[in-house]
Amino acid sequence: MSTLLRCELQRLLMAVQYFTRIPMPRWVGHSQGQLNAATRYFPAVGLLVGASGAATCWIASFALPVSVAVLLSMAGTIFLTGAFHEDGLADAFDGLGGGYTREHSLAIMKDSRIGTYGAVALVLVLLTKFECLNAMPAATQYAAMIAGHATSRGGAVMVMAALPYVRENDASRAKPLVQRVSRASLGVAGFTAIVPALSLTSAGLLGLATAAVAVGLWIAQLRRRLGGYTGDCLGATQQLAEIAFYLGVVAASR
């Protein structure tokens, strides 16, 4: 294996290691430089997570009602990622909902306890995701799961490219990823985020459009309220972009 291919494989596996519970060989490591370059593979991790959810749903549907299969697929993806993005969503909404100033919002986000805003946001997002997936035909459902997870993680890369990281002297998991996203990483991430949605034809295009609008509005909110993003904001980006994608697909399918 050439040095270049080994380097890219290491970055890919590092991204998988970072965002899932899947164990990786020790040689993968976790250097800051490689983690920063691994941003290009965030949507690829989404493909893996989405495919696992689709497979769970497909297998469960042979013995269980579709709604139960969808619920199990959601539980499976949450388990696979360790509720990483859901936790970020709750913390981000607690901070933005309960904080009166930038500093107050950032302080609330660091509190591990979940508050009213976070709890409400988490319940609404999970319910919306469940209802959207349950409303889709089976063939659309599986493709949408895979594409939704990839597209939403592309949204997180967009946030990183558009905004600065706002925490100083921070040891959070997002810290190694705060460097500027390169054009190469943005291109690879964008390609991987968009292509899976094209399998859904017009529904996928509308899903991409609604996800892009949601991410754009979220970026504007983060710029206005915080002047940048935190790791929790990236988790929230993934969740918001995913349900926006599903909403677009459902709207196009009616």
C-alpha positions in Angstrom: 0.0 0.0 0.0 1.4 3.4 -1.0 2.1 6.0 1.7 -0.7 8.3 0.3 -3.3 5.5 0.4 -2.2 4.5 3.9 -2.5 8.1 5.1 -6.0 8.5 3.7 -7.1 5.2 5.2 -5.7 6.3 8.5 -7.8 9.5 8.3 -10.9 7.6 7.3 -10.5 5.1 10.2 -9.7 8.0 12.6 -13.0 9.7 11.6 -14.9 6.4 12.3 -13.1 6.0 15.6 -13.9 9.6 16.6 -17.6 9.5 15.8 -18.6 5.9 16.6 -18.0 3.2 19.2 -16.3 0.9 16.6 -12.9 -0.1 17.9 -9.9 0.6 15.6 -6.4 -0.8 15.4 -3.8 1.0 17.5 -1.9 2.1 14.4 -4.8 4.4 13.5 -3.8 6.8 16.4 -5.4 10.2 17.1 -2.9 13.0 16.1 -4.3 16.5 15.9 -3.1 17.0 12.3 -4.7 13.8 11.1 -7.9 14.5 12.9 -8.1 17.9 11.2 -7.6 16.3 7.8 -10.2 13.6 8.7 -13.0 16.2 8.4 -13.2 15.2 4.7 -14.5 11.8 5.8 -17.3 13.0 8.2 -20.0 12.2 5.5 -18.4 8.8 4.9 -18.9 8.0 8.6 -22.5 9.1 8.0 -22.8 6.5 5.2 -21.6 3.8 7.6 -24.0 4.9 10.3 -26.9 5.3 7.9 -26.3 1.9 6.3 -26.3 0.3 9.7 -29.6 1.9 10.5 -31.1 0.9 7.1 -29.9 -2.7 7.6 -31.4 -2.8 11.1 -34.7 -1.5 9.8 -34.7 -4.0 6.9 -34.0 -7.0 9.0 -36.4 -6.0 11.8 -39.2 -5.4 9.2 -39.4 -9.1 8.5 -40.8 -9.8 11.9 -42.0 -6.5 13.2 -44.3 -3.6 12.2 -42.5 -0.9 10.1 -42.9 1.6 12.9 -41.1 -0.7 15.4 -38.4 -1.4 12.8 -37.8 2.3 12.3 -37.6 2.8 16.1 -35.1 0.0 16.4 -33.0 1.5 13.5 -32.9 4.8 15.3 -31.9 3.1 18.6 -29.2 1.3 16.7 -27.6 4.4 15.2 -27.7 6.2 18.5 -26.0 3.2 20.1 -23.4 3.1 17.3 -22.5 6.8 17.8 -22.8 6.8 21.6 -25.6 9.5 21.3 -22.7 11.9 20.4 -24.8 14.2 18.2 -27.9 14.0 20.3 -26.0 15.1 23.3 -24.6 18.1 21.4 -28.1 19.0 20.2 -29.4 19.1 23.8 -26.4 21.1 25.1 -26.5 23.6 22.2 -30.2 24.3 22.6 -29.8 24.6 26.4 -27.1 27.2 25.8 -28.8 29.2 23.1 -32.2 29.0 24.7 -31.2 29.8 28.3 -28.2 32.1 27.7 -28.6 35.8 27.7 -25.1 36.6 26.6 -22.5 34.8 24.5 -20.5 33.9 27.6 -23.6 32.7 29.5 -24.6 30.5 26.6 -21.1 29.0 26.3 -21.1 28.4 30.1 -24.5 26.6 30.0 -23.2 24.4 27.1 -20.4 23.1 29.3 -22.8 21.9 31.9 -23.4 18.2 31.5 -26.9 18.4 32.9 -29.8 18.6 30.4 -32.2 21.5 30.8 -35.7 22.3 29.5 -34.6 23.7 26.1 -32.4 20.7 25.5 -35.0 18.2 26.5 -37.7 19.7 24.4 -35.3 20.0 21.3 -34.2 16.4 21.7 -37.8 15.0 22.0 -39.0 17.0 19.1 -36.1 16.1 16.8 -36.4 12.4 17.6 -40.2 12.4 17.1 -39.9 14.3 13.8 -37.2 11.8 12.6 -39.4 8.9 13.6 -42.5 10.3 11.9 -40.7 11.2 8.7 -39.1 7.8 8.3 -42.3 6.0 9.1 -44.1 8.0 6.5 -41.8 7.0 3.7 -42.2 3.9 1.4 -39.8 1.1 2.3 -37.5 1.6 -0.7 -37.3 5.3 -0.1 -36.9 4.8 3.6 -33.6 2.8 3.4 -32.0 5.1 0.9 -33.1 8.2 2.9 -31.5 6.9 6.0 -28.2 6.4 4.3 -28.3 9.7 2.5 -29.6 11.7 5.5 -26.8 10.6 7.7 -24.2 11.5 5.0 -25.7 14.8 4.1 -26.1 15.9 7.7 -22.5 15.3 8.5 -21.6 17.3 5.4 -23.6 20.1 7.1 -21.2 19.9 10.1 -18.3 20.4 7.7 -20.0 23.5 6.2 -20.3 25.0 9.7 -16.6 24.3 10.4 -15.7 26.0 7.1 -17.9 29.0 7.6 -17.2 29.8 11.3 -14.4 29.9 13.7 -14.2 27.8 16.8 -15.1 29.9 19.8 -13.7 28.2 22.9 -10.2 29.0 24.1 -8.1 26.6 26.2 -10.6 23.9 25.7 -10.0 20.2 26.0 -13.3 19.1 24.4 -13.4 16.5 21.6 -14.0 19.2 19.0 -10.7 21.0 19.9 -8.5 19.0 17.4 -10.9 19.9 14.6 -10.9 23.6 15.0 -8.3 24.3 12.3 -9.4 25.7 8.9 -11.1 23.2 6.6 -9.0 22.8 3.4 -10.5 23.1 0.0 -9.6 19.4 -0.6 -11.4 18.3 2.5 -14.4 20.5 1.7 -14.6 19.0 -1.8 -14.4 15.4 -0.7 -16.9 16.0 2.1 -19.3 17.8 -0.2 -19.1 15.1 -2.9 -19.7 12.3 -0.3 -22.6 14.2 1.2 -24.4 15.0 -2.0 -24.0 11.8 -4.2 -26.0 9.4 -2.0 -29.0 11.7 -2.1 -29.1 11.6 -5.9 -30.3 8.0 -5.7 -33.6 9.5 -4.5 -33.9 11.7 -7.6 -36.2 14.7 -7.1 -36.9 13.7 -3.5 -33.2 13.7 -2.8 -32.7 17.0 -4.4 -35.4 18.6 -2.3 -33.9 16.9 0.8 -30.5 18.4 -0.1 -32.2 21.8 -0.5 -34.0 21.8 2.8 -30.9 20.5 4.6 -28.8 23.3 3.0 -31.4 25.9 4.1 -31.5 24.5 7.7 -27.7 24.6 7.9 -27.5 28.1 6.5 -30.0 29.4 9.0 -28.2 27.6 11.8 -24.9 29.1 10.7 -26.5 32.6 10.8 -27.8 31.9 14.3 -24.4 30.7 15.6 -22.7 33.7 14.0 -25.1 36.1 15.6 -25.3 34.5 19.1 -21.8 33.0 19.5 -19.6 34.4 16.8 -18.6 30.9 15.9 -19.3 27.2 16.8 -18.5 24.7 19.5 -18.4 20.9 19.4 -22.0 20.9 20.7 -23.1 23.1 17.8 -21.6 20.5 15.4 -23.7 17.8 17.0 -26.8 20.0 16.7 -26.0 20.7 13.1 -26.0 17.0 12.3 -29.3 16.4 13.9 -31.0 19.5 12.4 -29.7 18.8 8.9 -30.8 15.2 9.1 -34.4 15.9 10.0 -34.5 18.8 7.4 -33.3 16.3 4.8 -36.1 13.8 5.8 -38.7 16.6 5.7 -37.7 17.4 2.2 -37.9 13.8 1.1 -41.3 13.4 2.7 -42.6 16.6 1.1 -41.4 15.5 -2.3 -43.0 12.0 -1.9 -46.5 13.3 -1.2 
